CSV table of C-alpha atoms in Angstrom, one decimal:
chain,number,residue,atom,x,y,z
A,2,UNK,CA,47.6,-93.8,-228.0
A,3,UNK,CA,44.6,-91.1,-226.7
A,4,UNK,CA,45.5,-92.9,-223.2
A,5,UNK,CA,49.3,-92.4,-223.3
A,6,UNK,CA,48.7,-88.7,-224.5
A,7,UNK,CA,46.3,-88.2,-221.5
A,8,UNK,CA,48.5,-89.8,-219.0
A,9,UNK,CA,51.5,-87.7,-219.8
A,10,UNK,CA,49.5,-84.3,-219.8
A,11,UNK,CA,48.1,-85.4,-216.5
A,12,UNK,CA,51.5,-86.1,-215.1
A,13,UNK,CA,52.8,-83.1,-216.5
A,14,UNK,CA,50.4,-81.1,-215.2
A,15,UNK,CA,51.0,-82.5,-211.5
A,16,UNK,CA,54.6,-82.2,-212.0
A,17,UNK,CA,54.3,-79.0,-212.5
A,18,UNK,CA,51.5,-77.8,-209.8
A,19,UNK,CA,54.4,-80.1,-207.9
A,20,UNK,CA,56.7,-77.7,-208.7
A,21,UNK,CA,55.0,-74.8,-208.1
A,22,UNK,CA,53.6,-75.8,-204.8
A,23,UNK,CA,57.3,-76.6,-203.8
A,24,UNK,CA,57.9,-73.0,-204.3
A,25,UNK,CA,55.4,-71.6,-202.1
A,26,UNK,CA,56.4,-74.0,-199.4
A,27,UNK,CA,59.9,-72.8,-199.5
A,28,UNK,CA,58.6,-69.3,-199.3
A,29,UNK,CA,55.6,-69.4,-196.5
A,30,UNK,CA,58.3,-71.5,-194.6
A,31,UNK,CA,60.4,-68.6,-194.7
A,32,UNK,CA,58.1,-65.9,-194.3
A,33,UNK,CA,57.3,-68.0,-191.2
A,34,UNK,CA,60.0,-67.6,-189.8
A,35,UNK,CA,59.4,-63.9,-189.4
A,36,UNK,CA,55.3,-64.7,-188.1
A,37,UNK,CA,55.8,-65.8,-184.3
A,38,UNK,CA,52.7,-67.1,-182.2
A,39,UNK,CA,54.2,-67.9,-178.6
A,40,UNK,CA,57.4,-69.4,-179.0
A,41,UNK,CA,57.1,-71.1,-182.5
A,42,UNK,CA,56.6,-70.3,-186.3
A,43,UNK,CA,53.0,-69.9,-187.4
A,44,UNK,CA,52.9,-72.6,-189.8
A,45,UNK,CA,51.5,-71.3,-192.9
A,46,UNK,CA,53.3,-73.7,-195.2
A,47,UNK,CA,50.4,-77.1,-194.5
A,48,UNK,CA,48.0,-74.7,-196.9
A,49,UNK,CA,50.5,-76.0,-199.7
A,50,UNK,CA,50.8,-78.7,-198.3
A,51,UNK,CA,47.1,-79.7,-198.1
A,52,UNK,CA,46.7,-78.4,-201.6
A,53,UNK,CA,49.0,-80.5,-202.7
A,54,UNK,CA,47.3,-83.6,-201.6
A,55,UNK,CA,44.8,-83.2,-202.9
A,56,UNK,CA,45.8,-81.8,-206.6
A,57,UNK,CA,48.0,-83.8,-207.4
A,58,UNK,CA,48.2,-86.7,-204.8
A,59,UNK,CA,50.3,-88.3,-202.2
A,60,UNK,CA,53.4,-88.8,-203.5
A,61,UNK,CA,53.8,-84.8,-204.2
A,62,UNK,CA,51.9,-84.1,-200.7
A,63,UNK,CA,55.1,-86.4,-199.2
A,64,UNK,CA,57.4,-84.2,-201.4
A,65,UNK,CA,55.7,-81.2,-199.9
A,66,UNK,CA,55.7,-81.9,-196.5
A,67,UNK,CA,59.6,-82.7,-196.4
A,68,UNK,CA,61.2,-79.9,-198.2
A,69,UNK,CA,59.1,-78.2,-195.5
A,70,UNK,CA,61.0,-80.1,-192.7
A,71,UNK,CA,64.2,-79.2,-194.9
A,72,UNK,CA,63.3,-75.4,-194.8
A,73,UNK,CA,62.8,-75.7,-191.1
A,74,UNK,CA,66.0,-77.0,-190.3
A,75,UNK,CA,68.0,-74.6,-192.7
A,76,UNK,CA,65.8,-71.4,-191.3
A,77,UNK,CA,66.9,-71.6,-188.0
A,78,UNK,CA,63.5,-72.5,-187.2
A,79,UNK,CA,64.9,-76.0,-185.1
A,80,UNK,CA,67.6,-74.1,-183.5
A,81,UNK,CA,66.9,-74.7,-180.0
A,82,UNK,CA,66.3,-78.4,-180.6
A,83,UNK,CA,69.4,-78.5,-183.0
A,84,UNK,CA,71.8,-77.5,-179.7
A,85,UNK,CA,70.3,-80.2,-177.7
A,86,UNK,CA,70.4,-83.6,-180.0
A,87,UNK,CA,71.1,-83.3,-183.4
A,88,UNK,CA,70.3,-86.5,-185.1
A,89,UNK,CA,67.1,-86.6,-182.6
A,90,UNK,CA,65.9,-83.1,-184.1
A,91,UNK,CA,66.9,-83.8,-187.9
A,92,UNK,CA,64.6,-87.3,-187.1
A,93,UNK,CA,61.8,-85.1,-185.5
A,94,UNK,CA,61.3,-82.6,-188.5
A,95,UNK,CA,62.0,-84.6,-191.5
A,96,UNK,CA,59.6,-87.0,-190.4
A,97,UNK,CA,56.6,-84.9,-189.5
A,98,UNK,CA,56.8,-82.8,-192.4
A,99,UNK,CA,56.9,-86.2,-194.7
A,100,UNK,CA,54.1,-87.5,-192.5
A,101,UNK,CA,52.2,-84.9,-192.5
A,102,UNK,CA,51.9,-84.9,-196.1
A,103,UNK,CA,51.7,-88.2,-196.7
A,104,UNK,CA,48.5,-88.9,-194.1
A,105,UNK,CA,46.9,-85.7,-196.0
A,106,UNK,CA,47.4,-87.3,-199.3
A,107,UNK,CA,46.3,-90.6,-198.0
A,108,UNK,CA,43.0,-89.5,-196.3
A,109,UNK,CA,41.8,-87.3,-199.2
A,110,UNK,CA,42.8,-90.2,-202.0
A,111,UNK,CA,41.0,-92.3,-199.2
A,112,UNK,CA,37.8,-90.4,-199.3
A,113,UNK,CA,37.3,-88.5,-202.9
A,114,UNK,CA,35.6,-90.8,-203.8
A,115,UNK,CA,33.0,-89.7,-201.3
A,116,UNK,CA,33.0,-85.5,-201.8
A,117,UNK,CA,35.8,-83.9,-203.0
A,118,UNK,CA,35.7,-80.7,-200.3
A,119,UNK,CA,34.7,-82.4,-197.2
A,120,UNK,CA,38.2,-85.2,-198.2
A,121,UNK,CA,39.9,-81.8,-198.0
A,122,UNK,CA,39.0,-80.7,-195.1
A,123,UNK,CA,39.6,-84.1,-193.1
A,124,UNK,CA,43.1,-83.6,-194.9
A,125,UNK,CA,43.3,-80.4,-193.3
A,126,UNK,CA,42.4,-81.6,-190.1
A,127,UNK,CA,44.8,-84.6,-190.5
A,128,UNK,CA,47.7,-82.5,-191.7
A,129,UNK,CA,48.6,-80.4,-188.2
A,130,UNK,CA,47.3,-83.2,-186.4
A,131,UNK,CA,50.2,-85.2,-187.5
A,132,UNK,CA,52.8,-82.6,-188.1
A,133,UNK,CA,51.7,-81.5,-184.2
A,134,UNK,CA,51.5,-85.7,-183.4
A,135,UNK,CA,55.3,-86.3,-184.5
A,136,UNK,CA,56.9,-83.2,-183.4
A,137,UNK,CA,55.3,-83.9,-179.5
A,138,UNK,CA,56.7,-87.3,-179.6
A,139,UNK,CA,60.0,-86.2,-180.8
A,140,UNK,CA,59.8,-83.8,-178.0
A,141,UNK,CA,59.3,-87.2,-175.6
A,142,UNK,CA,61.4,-88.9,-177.0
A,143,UNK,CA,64.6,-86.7,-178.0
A,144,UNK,CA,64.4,-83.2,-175.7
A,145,UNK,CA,62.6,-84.7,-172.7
A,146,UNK,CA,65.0,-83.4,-170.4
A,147,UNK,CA,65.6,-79.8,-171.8
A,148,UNK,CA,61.9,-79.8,-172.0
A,149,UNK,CA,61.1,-80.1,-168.7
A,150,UNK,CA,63.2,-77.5,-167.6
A,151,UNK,CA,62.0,-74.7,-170.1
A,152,UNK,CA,58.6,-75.8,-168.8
A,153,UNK,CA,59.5,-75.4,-165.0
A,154,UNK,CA,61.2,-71.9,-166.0
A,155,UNK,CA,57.8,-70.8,-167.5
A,156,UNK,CA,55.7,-72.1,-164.5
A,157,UNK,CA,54.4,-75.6,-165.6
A,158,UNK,CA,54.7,-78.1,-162.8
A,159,UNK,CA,54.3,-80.8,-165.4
A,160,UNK,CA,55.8,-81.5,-168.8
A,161,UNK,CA,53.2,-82.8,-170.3
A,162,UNK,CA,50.8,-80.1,-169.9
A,163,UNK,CA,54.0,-77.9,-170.8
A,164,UNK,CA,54.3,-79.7,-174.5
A,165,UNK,CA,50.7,-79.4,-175.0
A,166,UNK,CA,49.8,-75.6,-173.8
A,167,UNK,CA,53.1,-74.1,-174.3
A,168,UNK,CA,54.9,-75.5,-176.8
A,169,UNK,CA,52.3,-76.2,-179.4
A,170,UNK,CA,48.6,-75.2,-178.3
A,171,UNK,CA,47.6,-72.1,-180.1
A,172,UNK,CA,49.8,-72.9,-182.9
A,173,UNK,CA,47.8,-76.0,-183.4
A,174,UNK,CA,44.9,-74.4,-182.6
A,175,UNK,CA,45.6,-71.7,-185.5
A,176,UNK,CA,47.2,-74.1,-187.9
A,177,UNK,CA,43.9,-76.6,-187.9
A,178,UNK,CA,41.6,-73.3,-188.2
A,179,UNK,CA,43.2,-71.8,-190.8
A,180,UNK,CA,43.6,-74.9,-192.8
A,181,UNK,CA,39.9,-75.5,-192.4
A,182,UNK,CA,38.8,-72.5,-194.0
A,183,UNK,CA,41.7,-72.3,-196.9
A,184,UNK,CA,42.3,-75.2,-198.0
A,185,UNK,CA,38.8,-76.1,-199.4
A,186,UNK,CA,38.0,-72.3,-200.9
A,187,UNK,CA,41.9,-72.8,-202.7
A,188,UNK,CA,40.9,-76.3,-204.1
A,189,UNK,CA,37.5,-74.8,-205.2
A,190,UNK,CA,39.3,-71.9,-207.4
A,191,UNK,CA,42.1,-74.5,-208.8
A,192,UNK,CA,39.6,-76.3,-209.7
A,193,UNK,CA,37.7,-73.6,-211.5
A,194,UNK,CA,40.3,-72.4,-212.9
A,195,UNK,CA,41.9,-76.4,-214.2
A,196,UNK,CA,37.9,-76.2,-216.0
């Protein structure tokens, strides 16, 4: 009976951190919108996201990472994308927020085992990687075309190098950094503060 009482309270308890985390997402995703680096939101929101994986696991982390593809497409975030192919870009960003959850949760259940704050950080790094990952191949795959030309109006003789530099390089670059150092020092105090 102990074990049934235990199990509940733990599932409470990530249920509601669930919750809560869910909340924040919504809101960084928002206040996102209004934080530009180059052409794209600074993405904030994969702190929560991260958090989330590893507090509670990778079904929430999942959760997490697609409310935050839901936010994007009702913020006006997807816009651009939204006017070219609609099914493509619903596709795109419902799949690399989900996935971008879901590998964080994965590697850090994967790798607790091991040390708790180094998991987190490889969940950090894995985090953008994917979200960055899904939403290039979208790019291939859905807004080639489009692509190209923004890149030929801004310079770029290639589209690759286009996708990579201009469309997602310092994002990436600030999103992995700033995961790096959060994600780990929030875990720590949760932690702390779950003692």
């Amino acid at each position: 009976m102990a074990n049934a009482k235990r199990f509940t309270k733990d599932q409470t308890v990530k249920l509601a951190m669930g919750g809560i985390l869910t909340a924040v997402v919504v809101v960084l995703q928002l206040m996102g919108s209004f934080i530009k680096f180059g052409p794209f939101s600074v993405s904030l929101v994969l702190v929560p996201i991260i958090v989330g994986a590893a507090m509670c696991g990778p079904y929430i982390s999942t959760w997490l990472g697609l409310v935050f593809g839901v936010v994007v497409l009702l913020s006006g975030d997807a816009a651009a994308f939204l006017a070219i192919d609609i099914p493509g870009t619903i596709i795109t960003v419902l799949l690399k927020g989900a996935l971008c959850g879901l590998t964080a949760g994965l590697v850090f259940t994967a790798c607790k085992k091991f040390n708790t704050y180094l998991s987190v950080v490889l969940a950090a790094i894995i985090c953008p990687i994917t979200n960055t990952g899904i939403f290039l191949l979208g790019c291939r795959l859905f807004f080639f075309d489009a692509i190209s030309e923004w890149g030929a109006g801004a310079g770029f003789t290639n589209t690759a190098v286009y996708m990579i530099v201009g469309l997602v390089g310092w994002n990436f670059v600030f999103e992995l950094v700033t995961n790096i150092i959060l994600c780990p020092a929030i875990v720590r105090i949760v932690n702390a503060l779950k003692k």
